[in-house]
Amino acid sequence: MAGQVSALDAWAARIAECEREAVQIDALEGYTTPHAAQLAAWADELAVAFGFSERGRRDLQLAALLHDIGESHLDLPGLTAARPLTFAERHTLWRHPVVGERLAQERNLPEASRLLIRWHHENWDGSGYPDGLRGEQIPLAARILRTVDTWCALTQARPFRPALSPSDALDRLRSLVGTTLDPVVASRWLTRVLGNPEPASKVSPWTVSHSTVHQPPLIGFELAALQTIPFQTIALPFGGDGLLGWHLKLLGKQVFTNDARQAETCLAIGSVENNGYVLTASQLDAWLSRARDAEDNPDFPYNPALGRWFPPAQARWLAGFRRAVIADPNRIIQALGMSLGLYLGDYWLAFDPASTDRRSTLEEVAIEGLSKVNRAVDNQLANQATCLPAQAFAVQTSADVVYVRLPPLAAYHHATNHRDGWRETWVSDLPDALAQLTQKHTGRLGGQLGSRREYRAALRSLLRRLPHIPQWAIGISHDGQGLGLPDDLLTEIIGFRPIAKILTKPVSACGTLLNQSIVFCQTRVD
């Protein structure tokens, strides 16, 4: 009994300490009423509604109180200015979740709380920071923080604007459902705000994708790790959707990114190669007109494989939008249009059956989403995005450093039944796009590989094509049991170059995300 009382006293002291610090952070941000304490109370309401354990609630409460602690250690005089932040100031602000995680570690907060501080600005559609997590990759507790923090920000006065009225705040929050905010969490919060109580949910408090095929790269960790070595040009054989390349462009690097998937390459062209193009409202209006015509025409042809994910009307709409986009002769405008189309399809699929009443039309979301694809960073460099086999890209590309994100053992077609499987199907317009992609890359990373032995052989095949690149960095996702990397992969790497250092980001305390490591090899000297 005495031990239980002592534990309760220690918890009360810890909470009191964090509450005092939260008041100081509120003042720094220019809040005139309690922000962090209100956020913690409301987040705990949702935690109870979602059936969190006592430990999960405590981890969330600590994170809520200190979610913006990182801002106290950034040079941001404009934070309390009576104006919106400039882009440069906003870019600096993007660092605060990572700085906050470090400060939380110095205060000996639980690892789960530290990761929630890191991820409280991750968005449902993947547009958040620092790691660009998307959908169920974001732990439920972090999605709760994002939703309630948004509501607090809307309903409390800030130095650059007054508090919104309750009705305006509701309208604004609804407009963010399915893009910034998880539809399930936002629906639960809207129900609470509107005064309609619901029974406790059975949703797991750390809901993420349980398939290693869909483990995301942690963009913030990758950027921090890569900045520990000197380079100006970088090659990315498995660059993915271009988000890492876009951030590297912001840092003034020249980026050569590649992915065998057409959908990922479209996104990379739109964000990495693009040094100035934007989609105009008139261009979008023309495409939307074609999409409306297709939706209204029951005989408009569309890829029947899309029926796995979309009702016929939406499949026709997306098919009409695609046809209009690919008619444009400019490849970067095409890529921006395809990027917007991918954004729209992802939005439609973000809603589960219980939250579809919160869904807007594709046309409404296209108009709102225009700014999300118009994010060109003009760094005056000849950046490039390609859709080649990784081995061919390796042979053709010269750079200061190559960063190889090792894909999972599972082949491309494993995504067929996943929500993301629609992307390659829509972009390629092939009924069995993922199966064809897997077959095309048989024996290569991402293609059909029957065993771990074949995976290692594919890795060797890629590495032996990279001797001309001086610096190697190899990213590996691995099991959360300890921090050790797979010995067999390290052995393969050492067979080509000695290892200089390994940086690891452990994330297993929040759900089923895999730990991420980057292996840096010794620099080749001519």
Coordinates of C-alpha atoms in Angstrom, one line a residue:
M1 CA 0.0 0.0 0.0
A2 CA 2.8 2.4 0.9
G3 CA 4.4 1.7 -2.5
Q4 CA 1.2 2.5 -4.3
V5 CA 0.8 5.8 -2.4
S6 CA 4.5 6.6 -3.2
A7 CA 3.9 6.0 -6.9
L8 CA 0.8 8.2 -6.9
D9 CA 2.7 10.9 -5.1
A10 CA 5.5 10.7 -7.7
W11 CA 3.0 10.9 -10.5
A12 CA 1.3 13.9 -9.0
A13 CA 4.7 15.6 -8.6
R14 CA 5.6 14.9 -12.2
I15 CA 2.3 16.3 -13.5
A16 CA 2.6 19.4 -11.3
E17 CA 6.1 20.0 -12.7
C18 CA 5.0 19.7 -16.3
E19 CA 1.9 21.9 -15.7
R20 CA 4.2 24.7 -14.4
E21 CA 6.4 24.4 -17.4
A22 CA 3.4 24.3 -19.7
V23 CA 2.3 27.7 -18.3
Q24 CA 5.6 29.2 -19.3
I25 CA 5.4 27.6 -22.8
D26 CA 1.9 29.1 -23.3
A27 CA 3.2 32.6 -22.5
L28 CA 6.0 32.1 -24.9
E29 CA 3.5 31.3 -27.7
G30 CA 1.4 34.3 -26.9
Y31 CA -1.7 32.5 -25.5
T32 CA -3.6 34.6 -23.0
T33 CA -5.6 31.6 -21.6
P34 CA -4.4 28.2 -20.6
H35 CA -3.6 26.2 -23.7
A36 CA -1.5 23.1 -22.9
A37 CA -3.5 22.3 -19.7
Q38 CA -6.8 22.5 -21.7
L39 CA -5.3 20.4 -24.5
A40 CA -4.2 17.7 -21.9
A41 CA -7.7 17.6 -20.4
W42 CA -9.5 17.3 -23.7
A43 CA -7.0 14.7 -25.0
D44 CA -7.6 12.6 -22.0
E45 CA -11.4 12.7 -22.6
L46 CA -10.7 11.2 -26.1
A47 CA -8.3 8.7 -24.6
V48 CA -11.0 7.5 -22.3
A49 CA -13.5 7.3 -25.1
F50 CA -11.0 5.2 -27.2
G51 CA -10.3 2.8 -24.3
F52 CA -6.7 3.8 -23.5
S53 CA -5.0 2.0 -20.6
E54 CA -4.0 4.0 -17.5
R55 CA -0.4 4.0 -18.8
G56 CA -1.4 5.1 -22.2
R57 CA -3.4 8.0 -20.7
R58 CA -0.5 9.1 -18.6
D59 CA 1.9 9.0 -21.6
L60 CA -0.6 11.1 -23.6
Q61 CA -1.1 13.6 -20.7
L62 CA 2.6 14.3 -20.3
A63 CA 3.0 14.7 -24.1
A64 CA 0.0 17.1 -24.2
L65 CA 1.4 19.4 -21.5
L66 CA 4.8 19.6 -23.1
H67 CA 3.9 19.2 -26.8
D68 CA 5.4 22.6 -27.8
I69 CA 8.4 22.6 -25.4
G70 CA 10.7 22.6 -28.5
E71 CA 9.5 26.1 -29.4
S72 CA 11.2 27.5 -26.3
H73 CA 14.6 26.6 -27.7
L74 CA 14.2 28.0 -31.2
D75 CA 15.1 31.5 -32.3
L76 CA 11.6 32.5 -33.4
P77 CA 10.9 36.2 -32.5
G78 CA 8.0 36.2 -35.0
L79 CA 6.2 33.6 -32.9
T80 CA 4.2 36.2 -31.1
A81 CA 4.1 38.8 -33.9
A82 CA 0.8 40.2 -35.0
R83 CA 1.2 38.5 -38.4
P84 CA 1.5 35.1 -39.9
L85 CA 4.9 33.5 -40.0
T86 CA 7.1 33.9 -43.1
F87 CA 8.1 30.7 -45.0
A88 CA 11.6 30.9 -43.5
E89 CA 10.2 31.2 -40.0
R90 CA 7.8 28.3 -40.6
H91 CA 10.7 26.2 -41.9
T92 CA 12.5 26.9 -38.6
L93 CA 9.3 26.1 -36.7
W94 CA 9.2 22.6 -38.3
R95 CA 12.1 21.7 -36.1
H96 CA 10.2 22.2 -32.8
P97 CA 8.8 18.6 -32.5
V98 CA 12.3 17.1 -32.8
V99 CA 13.8 19.6 -30.4
G100 CA 10.9 18.9 -28.1
E101 CA 11.6 15.2 -28.2
R102 CA 15.2 15.8 -27.2
L103 CA 14.1 18.1 -24.3
A104 CA 11.6 15.5 -23.1
Q105 CA 14.4 12.9 -23.1
E106 CA 16.5 15.3 -20.9
R107 CA 13.5 15.4 -18.5
N108 CA 13.3 11.6 -18.4
L109 CA 9.8 11.4 -19.8
P110 CA 8.7 8.0 -21.0
E111 CA 9.7 7.1 -24.5
A112 CA 6.1 6.9 -25.7
S113 CA 5.5 10.5 -24.5
R114 CA 8.7 11.7 -26.3
L115 CA 7.6 10.1 -29.5
L116 CA 4.1 11.7 -29.2
I117 CA 5.8 15.1 -28.8
R118 CA 7.8 14.3 -32.0
W119 CA 4.6 13.3 -33.9
H120 CA 2.0 15.8 -32.7
H121 CA 2.2 17.7 -36.1
E122 CA 1.9 14.7 -38.3
N123 CA -1.1 14.9 -40.7
W124 CA -3.5 12.2 -41.8
D125 CA -2.6 12.8 -45.5
G126 CA 1.1 12.7 -44.9
S127 CA 1.7 16.5 -45.2
G128 CA 2.8 17.0 -41.6
Y129 CA 6.2 17.0 -40.0
P130 CA 8.9 16.0 -39.0
D131 CA 8.6 12.5 -40.4
G132 CA 5.7 12.7 -43.0
L133 CA 3.8 9.8 -41.4
R134 CA 0.4 9.1 -43.0
G135 CA -2.8 7.4 -42.0
E136 CA -2.6 4.6 -39.5
Q137 CA 1.2 4.9 -39.5
I138 CA 0.6 7.8 -37.0
P139 CA -0.2 6.4 -33.5
L140 CA -3.7 7.0 -32.4
A141 CA -2.5 9.1 -29.4
A142 CA -0.7 11.4 -31.8
R143 CA -3.8 11.7 -34.0
I144 CA -5.7 12.7 -30.9
L145 CA -3.2 15.4 -30.0
R146 CA -3.3 16.7 -33.6
T147 CA -7.1 16.9 -33.5
V148 CA -7.5 18.5 -30.1
D149 CA -4.5 20.9 -30.6
T150 CA -6.2 22.1 -33.8
W151 CA -9.4 22.7 -32.0
C152 CA -7.6 24.6 -29.2
A153 CA -5.7 26.7 -31.8
L154 CA -9.0 27.6 -33.5
T155 CA -10.9 28.5 -30.4
Q156 CA -8.2 30.5 -28.6
A157 CA -6.9 33.9 -29.4
R158 CA -3.4 34.2 -31.0
P159 CA -1.2 37.3 -31.5
F160 CA -2.0 37.3 -35.2
R161 CA -5.7 36.7 -35.1
P162 CA -8.7 36.5 -32.6
A163 CA -10.3 33.3 -31.6
L164 CA -12.8 31.9 -34.1
S165 CA -16.5 31.8 -33.1
P166 CA -17.7 28.3 -32.2
S167 CA -19.6 27.9 -35.5
D168 CA -16.6 29.1 -37.6
A169 CA -14.3 26.8 -35.6
L170 CA -16.6 23.9 -36.3
D171 CA -16.7 24.7 -40.0
R172 CA -12.9 25.0 -40.1
L173 CA -12.4 21.7 -38.2
R174 CA -14.8 19.9 -40.6
S175 CA -12.8 21.2 -43.6
L176 CA -9.6 19.5 -42.2
V177 CA -11.2 16.0 -41.7
G178 CA -9.6 13.5 -44.0
T179 CA -6.6 15.7 -44.8
T180 CA -5.0 17.1 -41.7
L181 CA -7.1 15.1 -39.2
D182 CA -8.0 11.4 -38.9
P183 CA -11.8 11.1 -39.8
V184 CA -12.5 8.7 -36.9
V185 CA -10.8 10.9 -34.2
A186 CA -12.3 14.1 -35.6
S187 CA -15.7 12.6 -35.8
R188 CA -15.5 11.6 -32.2
W189 CA -14.3 15.1 -31.2
L190 CA -17.1 16.8 -33.2
T191 CA -19.6 14.5 -31.5
R192 CA -18.3 15.6 -28.2
V193 CA -18.3 19.3 -29.1
L194 CA -21.9 19.0 -30.4
G195 CA -23.0 17.4 -27.2
N196 CA -23.8 13.9 -28.4
P197 CA -22.2 11.4 -26.1
E198 CA -21.0 8.0 -27.6
P199 CA -20.0 4.8 -25.8
A200 CA -16.3 4.0 -25.4
S201 CA -14.6 2.7 -28.5
K202 CA -12.8 -0.6 -28.8
V203 CA -10.2 0.8 -31.1
S204 CA -6.6 -0.1 -30.1
P205 CA -4.8 2.9 -28.6
W206 CA -1.8 2.5 -30.8
T207 CA -3.4 1.7 -34.1
V208 CA -0.9 1.7 -37.0
S209 CA -0.4 -0.4 -40.1
H210 CA 0.6 -3.8 -38.9
S211 CA 2.3 -4.8 -42.2
T212 CA 6.0 -4.3 -42.6
V213 CA 5.3 -3.7 -46.3
H214 CA 3.8 -0.3 -45.3
Q215 CA 6.4 0.9 -42.8
P216 CA 7.2 4.5 -43.6
P217 CA 10.6 6.1 -43.7
L218 CA 11.1 8.6 -41.0
I219 CA 11.9 11.7 -43.1
G220 CA 13.0 13.8 -40.1
F221 CA 15.4 11.2 -39.0
E222 CA 16.8 10.6 -42.5
L223 CA 17.4 14.4 -43.0
A224 CA 19.2 14.7 -39.6
A225 CA 21.3 11.6 -40.3
L226 CA 22.3 12.6 -43.8
Q227 CA 23.3 16.1 -42.6
T228 CA 26.1 14.5 -40.6
I229 CA 28.1 14.0 -43.8
P230 CA 29.2 16.6 -46.3
F231 CA 27.6 16.4 -49.8
Q232 CA 26.1 18.6 -52.4
T233 CA 24.6 16.0 -54.8
I234 CA 22.6 12.9 -53.7
A235 CA 21.2 9.8 -55.5
L236 CA 18.1 8.0 -54.2
P237 CA 17.6 4.7 -56.0
F238 CA 14.4 4.1 -54.0
G239 CA 13.3 7.7 -53.5
G240 CA 9.6 7.1 -53.0
D241 CA 7.2 9.9 -53.2
G242 CA 9.7 12.7 -53.4
L243 CA 9.2 14.1 -49.8
L244 CA 12.8 13.4 -48.8
G245 CA 14.0 15.0 -52.0
W246 CA 11.8 18.0 -51.5
H247 CA 13.3 18.6 -48.1
L248 CA 16.8 18.1 -49.5
K249 CA 16.0 20.8 -52.1
L250 CA 15.1 23.2 -49.3
L251 CA 18.6 22.6 -48.0
G252 CA 20.1 23.5 -51.4
K253 CA 21.1 20.0 -52.4
Q254 CA 20.9 18.6 -55.9
V255 CA 18.7 15.6 -55.9
F256 CA 18.6 12.6 -58.3
T257 CA 15.6 10.5 -57.2
N258 CA 14.3 7.3 -58.7
D259 CA 11.5 4.7 -58.1
A260 CA 10.3 1.9 -60.1
R261 CA 6.7 2.8 -59.4
Q262 CA 5.0 5.3 -61.7
A263 CA 2.8 6.8 -59.0
E264 CA 5.8 7.6 -56.8
T265 CA 7.7 9.0 -59.7
C266 CA 4.9 11.4 -60.6
L267 CA 5.0 12.7 -57.1
A268 CA 8.8 13.1 -57.2
I269 CA 8.7 14.9 -60.5
G270 CA 6.1 17.3 -59.2
S271 CA 8.1 18.1 -56.0
V272 CA 11.7 17.4 -56.9
E273 CA 12.2 18.3 -60.5
N274 CA 9.8 21.2 -60.3
N275 CA 11.7 24.5 -59.7
G276 CA 8.9 26.9 -60.5
Y277 CA 5.8 25.5 -62.1
V278 CA 2.4 25.7 -60.3
L279 CA -1.1 24.6 -61.2
T280 CA -3.4 27.6 -61.8
A281 CA -7.0 27.8 -60.9
S282 CA -8.0 28.0 -64.5
Q283 CA -6.0 24.9 -65.4
L284 CA -7.7 23.0 -62.5
D285 CA -11.2 24.3 -63.6
A286 CA -10.7 22.7 -67.0
W287 CA -9.6 19.4 -65.5
L288 CA -12.5 19.4 -63.1
S289 CA -15.0 20.0 -66.0
R290 CA -13.7 16.9 -67.7
A291 CA -13.9 14.9 -64.5
R292 CA -17.6 16.1 -63.9
D293 CA -18.5 15.0 -67.5
A294 CA -17.0 11.6 -66.9
E295 CA -18.8 11.1 -63.6
D296 CA -22.1 12.1 -65.2
N297 CA -21.6 9.7 -68.1
P298 CA -22.4 6.1 -67.1
D299 CA -20.7 4.8 -70.2
F300 CA -17.4 6.6 -69.6
P301 CA -14.6 3.9 -69.6
Y302 CA -12.4 3.4 -66.6
N303 CA -10.0 0.9 -65.3
P304 CA -12.2 -1.9 -63.8
A305 CA -9.5 -2.6 -61.2
L306 CA -10.4 0.7 -59.6
G307 CA -13.7 -0.9 -58.5
R308 CA -11.7 -2.7 -55.8
W309 CA -11.4 0.7 -54.0
F310 CA -14.0 3.1 -55.5
P311 CA -17.7 3.2 -56.3
P312 CA -18.4 3.6 -60.1
A313 CA -19.1 7.3 -60.0
Q314 CA -15.8 8.1 -58.2
A315 CA -13.9 5.7 -60.5
R316 CA -15.3 7.6 -63.6
W317 CA -14.5 10.9 -62.0
L318 CA -10.9 9.9 -61.4
A319 CA -10.6 8.4 -64.9
G320 CA -11.9 11.6 -66.4
F321 CA -9.5 13.7 -64.3
R322 CA -6.5 11.5 -65.4
R323 CA -7.4 11.7 -69.1
A324 CA -7.5 15.5 -68.9
V325 CA -4.2 15.7 -67.0
I326 CA -2.2 13.5 -69.3
A327 CA -3.4 15.5 -72.3
D328 CA -1.2 18.4 -71.1
P329 CA 2.2 18.4 -73.1
N330 CA 4.2 19.7 -70.1
R331 CA 5.6 16.7 -68.1
I332 CA 5.9 18.8 -64.9
I333 CA 2.3 20.0 -65.2
Q334 CA 1.3 16.5 -65.9
A335 CA 3.1 15.3 -62.7
L336 CA 1.5 18.0 -60.6
G337 CA -1.9 17.0 -61.9
M338 CA -1.2 13.3 -61.2
S339 CA 0.0 14.3 -57.7
L340 CA -3.3 16.1 -57.1
G341 CA -5.2 13.1 -58.4
L342 CA -3.3 10.8 -56.0
Y343 CA -4.1 13.2 -53.2
L344 CA -7.8 13.1 -54.0
G345 CA -8.0 9.3 -54.2
D346 CA -6.2 9.0 -50.9
Y347 CA -8.6 11.5 -49.4
W348 CA -11.6 9.5 -50.6
L349 CA -10.2 6.3 -49.1
A350 CA -9.3 7.9 -45.8
F351 CA -12.9 7.5 -44.4
D352 CA -14.2 4.3 -42.8
P353 CA -17.9 3.5 -43.1
A354 CA -18.7 5.2 -39.8
S355 CA -17.2 8.6 -40.9
T356 CA -18.3 8.9 -44.5
D357 CA -20.8 11.6 -43.6
R358 CA -17.8 13.9 -43.0
R359 CA -16.4 13.4 -46.5
S360 CA -16.4 16.3 -49.0
T361 CA -16.7 15.8 -52.8
L362 CA -13.6 15.2 -54.8
E363 CA -14.1 18.5 -56.6
E364 CA -14.3 20.4 -53.3
V365 CA -11.1 18.8 -52.0
A366 CA -9.3 19.4 -55.3
I367 CA -9.9 23.2 -54.9
E368 CA -8.8 23.1 -51.3
G369 CA -5.8 20.9 -52.1
L370 CA -4.3 23.0 -54.9
S371 CA -1.9 24.7 -52.5
K372 CA -0.6 21.3 -51.3
V373 CA 0.7 20.4 -54.7
N374 CA 1.9 23.9 -55.5
R375 CA 5.0 23.7 -53.3
A376 CA 7.8 24.1 -55.8
V377 CA 11.2 24.9 -54.2
D378 CA 13.4 26.7 -56.7
N379 CA 16.9 25.9 -55.8
Q380 CA 18.3 26.6 -59.3
L381 CA 19.6 23.1 -59.7
A382 CA 19.0 20.4 -62.3
N383 CA 17.2 17.9 -60.1
Q384 CA 15.9 14.8 -61.7
A385 CA 13.2 12.1 -61.0
T386 CA 13.2 8.8 -62.9
C387 CA 11.3 5.6 -63.1
L388 CA 14.1 3.1 -63.7
P389 CA 15.1 -0.3 -62.2
A390 CA 17.4 0.6 -59.3
Q391 CA 20.4 -1.1 -60.9
A392 CA 20.0 0.9 -64.1
F393 CA 19.7 4.1 -62.1
A394 CA 22.8 3.2 -60.1
V395 CA 24.9 2.8 -63.2
Q396 CA 23.7 6.0 -64.9
T397 CA 23.9 8.3 -61.9
S398 CA 26.8 10.1 -60.4
A399 CA 26.6 11.9 -57.0
D400 CA 28.5 12.7 -53.9
V401 CA 26.4 10.2 -51.9
V402 CA 23.9 7.5 -52.6
Y403 CA 21.2 6.8 -50.0
V404 CA 19.7 3.4 -50.5
R405 CA 16.4 2.9 -48.6
L406 CA 16.2 -0.9 -48.5
P407 CA 12.6 -1.9 -49.5
P408 CA 10.9 -4.8 -47.6
L409 CA 11.3 -8.4 -48.7
A410 CA 7.7 -8.4 -49.8
A411 CA 7.1 -7.6 -53.5
Y412 CA 5.2 -4.7 -55.0
H413 CA 2.0 -6.7 -55.5
H414 CA 1.6 -7.2 -51.8
A415 CA 0.0 -3.8 -51.7
T416 CA -2.9 -5.0 -54.0
N417 CA -5.3 -5.4 -51.1
H418 CA -4.0 -2.4 -49.1
R419 CA -5.6 1.0 -49.3
D420 CA -2.5 2.4 -51.1
G421 CA -2.8 -0.3 -53.9
W422 CA -5.0 1.9 -56.0
R423 CA -2.2 4.4 -56.7
E424 CA -0.2 2.4 -59.2
T425 CA -3.4 1.1 -60.7
W426 CA -4.8 4.6 -61.4
V427 CA -1.5 6.1 -62.7
S428 CA -0.6 3.3 -65.0
D429 CA -4.2 2.6 -66.1
L430 CA -3.4 -1.1 -66.1
P431 CA -5.8 -3.6 -64.5
D432 CA -3.0 -5.7 -62.8
A433 CA -0.4 -2.9 -62.4
L434 CA 1.2 -4.2 -59.2
A435 CA 1.5 -7.8 -60.4
Q436 CA 3.1 -6.6 -63.7
L437 CA 5.5 -4.4 -61.7
T438 CA 6.5 -7.3 -59.5
Q439 CA 7.0 -9.5 -62.5
K440 CA 9.1 -6.9 -64.3
H441 CA 11.5 -6.6 -61.3
T442 CA 11.7 -10.3 -60.5
G443 CA 15.1 -10.9 -58.8
R444 CA 15.5 -7.3 -57.9
L445 CA 14.7 -5.4 -54.7
G446 CA 10.9 -4.7 -54.7
G447 CA 10.2 -7.5 -57.3
Q448 CA 9.6 -11.1 -56.8
L449 CA 12.1 -12.5 -54.3
G450 CA 11.4 -15.9 -52.8
S451 CA 13.7 -15.9 -49.8
R452 CA 16.0 -14.0 -47.6
R453 CA 18.9 -15.5 -49.6
E454 CA 17.5 -14.0 -52.8
Y455 CA 17.0 -10.6 -51.1
R456 CA 20.7 -10.6 -50.1
A457 CA 21.7 -11.5 -53.7
A458 CA 19.6 -8.6 -55.0
L459 CA 21.3 -6.3 -52.5
R460 CA 24.7 -7.4 -53.7
S461 CA 23.6 -6.9 -57.3
L462 CA 22.7 -3.3 -56.5
L463 CA 25.8 -2.5 -54.4
R464 CA 28.3 -3.8 -57.0
R465 CA 26.9 -1.1 -59.4
L466 CA 27.7 1.8 -57.0
P467 CA 31.6 1.8 -56.8
H468 CA 31.8 5.2 -58.6
I469 CA 29.8 7.0 -55.8
P470 CA 32.2 8.0 -53.0
Q471 CA 29.8 7.9 -50.0
W472 CA 27.2 5.3 -49.2
A473 CA 24.3 5.5 -46.8
I474 CA 22.0 2.5 -46.5
G475 CA 18.6 2.8 -44.6
I476 CA 17.2 -0.3 -42.9
S477 CA 14.0 -0.9 -41.0
H478 CA 14.2 -3.6 -38.4
D479 CA 12.5 -5.3 -35.6
G480 CA 11.8 -3.4 -32.3
Q481 CA 13.4 -6.1 -30.2
G482 CA 16.6 -4.2 -29.2
L483 CA 18.4 -1.9 -31.5
G484 CA 20.5 -4.5 -33.4
L485 CA 20.4 -4.6 -37.2
P486 CA 20.1 -7.8 -39.2
D487 CA 23.6 -9.4 -39.2
D488 CA 23.1 -10.9 -42.7
L489 CA 22.6 -7.5 -44.3
L490 CA 25.5 -5.9 -42.4
T491 CA 27.7 -8.8 -43.7
E492 CA 26.7 -8.1 -47.3
I493 CA 27.4 -4.4 -46.9
I494 CA 30.8 -5.0 -45.3
G495 CA 31.7 -7.2 -48.2
F496 CA 31.8 -4.1 -50.4
R497 CA 32.9 -1.3 -48.0
P498 CA 33.8 -1.0 -44.3
I499 CA 31.2 0.5 -42.0
A500 CA 32.0 3.9 -40.6
K501 CA 29.0 4.5 -38.3
I502 CA 25.4 3.5 -37.7
L503 CA 22.7 5.9 -36.6
T504 CA 19.4 4.4 -35.2
K505 CA 16.0 5.9 -34.4
P506 CA 14.1 3.6 -32.0
V507 CA 10.3 4.1 -32.3
S508 CA 8.9 0.8 -31.1
A509 CA 7.5 2.3 -27.9
C510 CA 4.6 3.7 -30.0
G511 CA 2.8 0.8 -31.6
T512 CA 4.2 -1.4 -34.3
L513 CA 6.5 0.9 -36.3
L514 CA 9.9 -0.6 -37.0
N515 CA 13.1 1.0 -35.7
Q516 CA 15.0 2.8 -38.4
S517 CA 18.8 2.7 -38.9
I518 CA 21.2 4.3 -41.5
V519 CA 24.5 2.6 -42.1
F520 CA 27.2 4.9 -43.3
C521 CA 30.1 3.2 -45.1
Q522 CA 33.7 4.6 -45.2
T523 CA 34.2 7.1 -48.0
R524 CA 36.0 5.8 -51.1
V525 CA 39.1 7.8 -51.7
D526 CA 40.5 7.8 -55.3

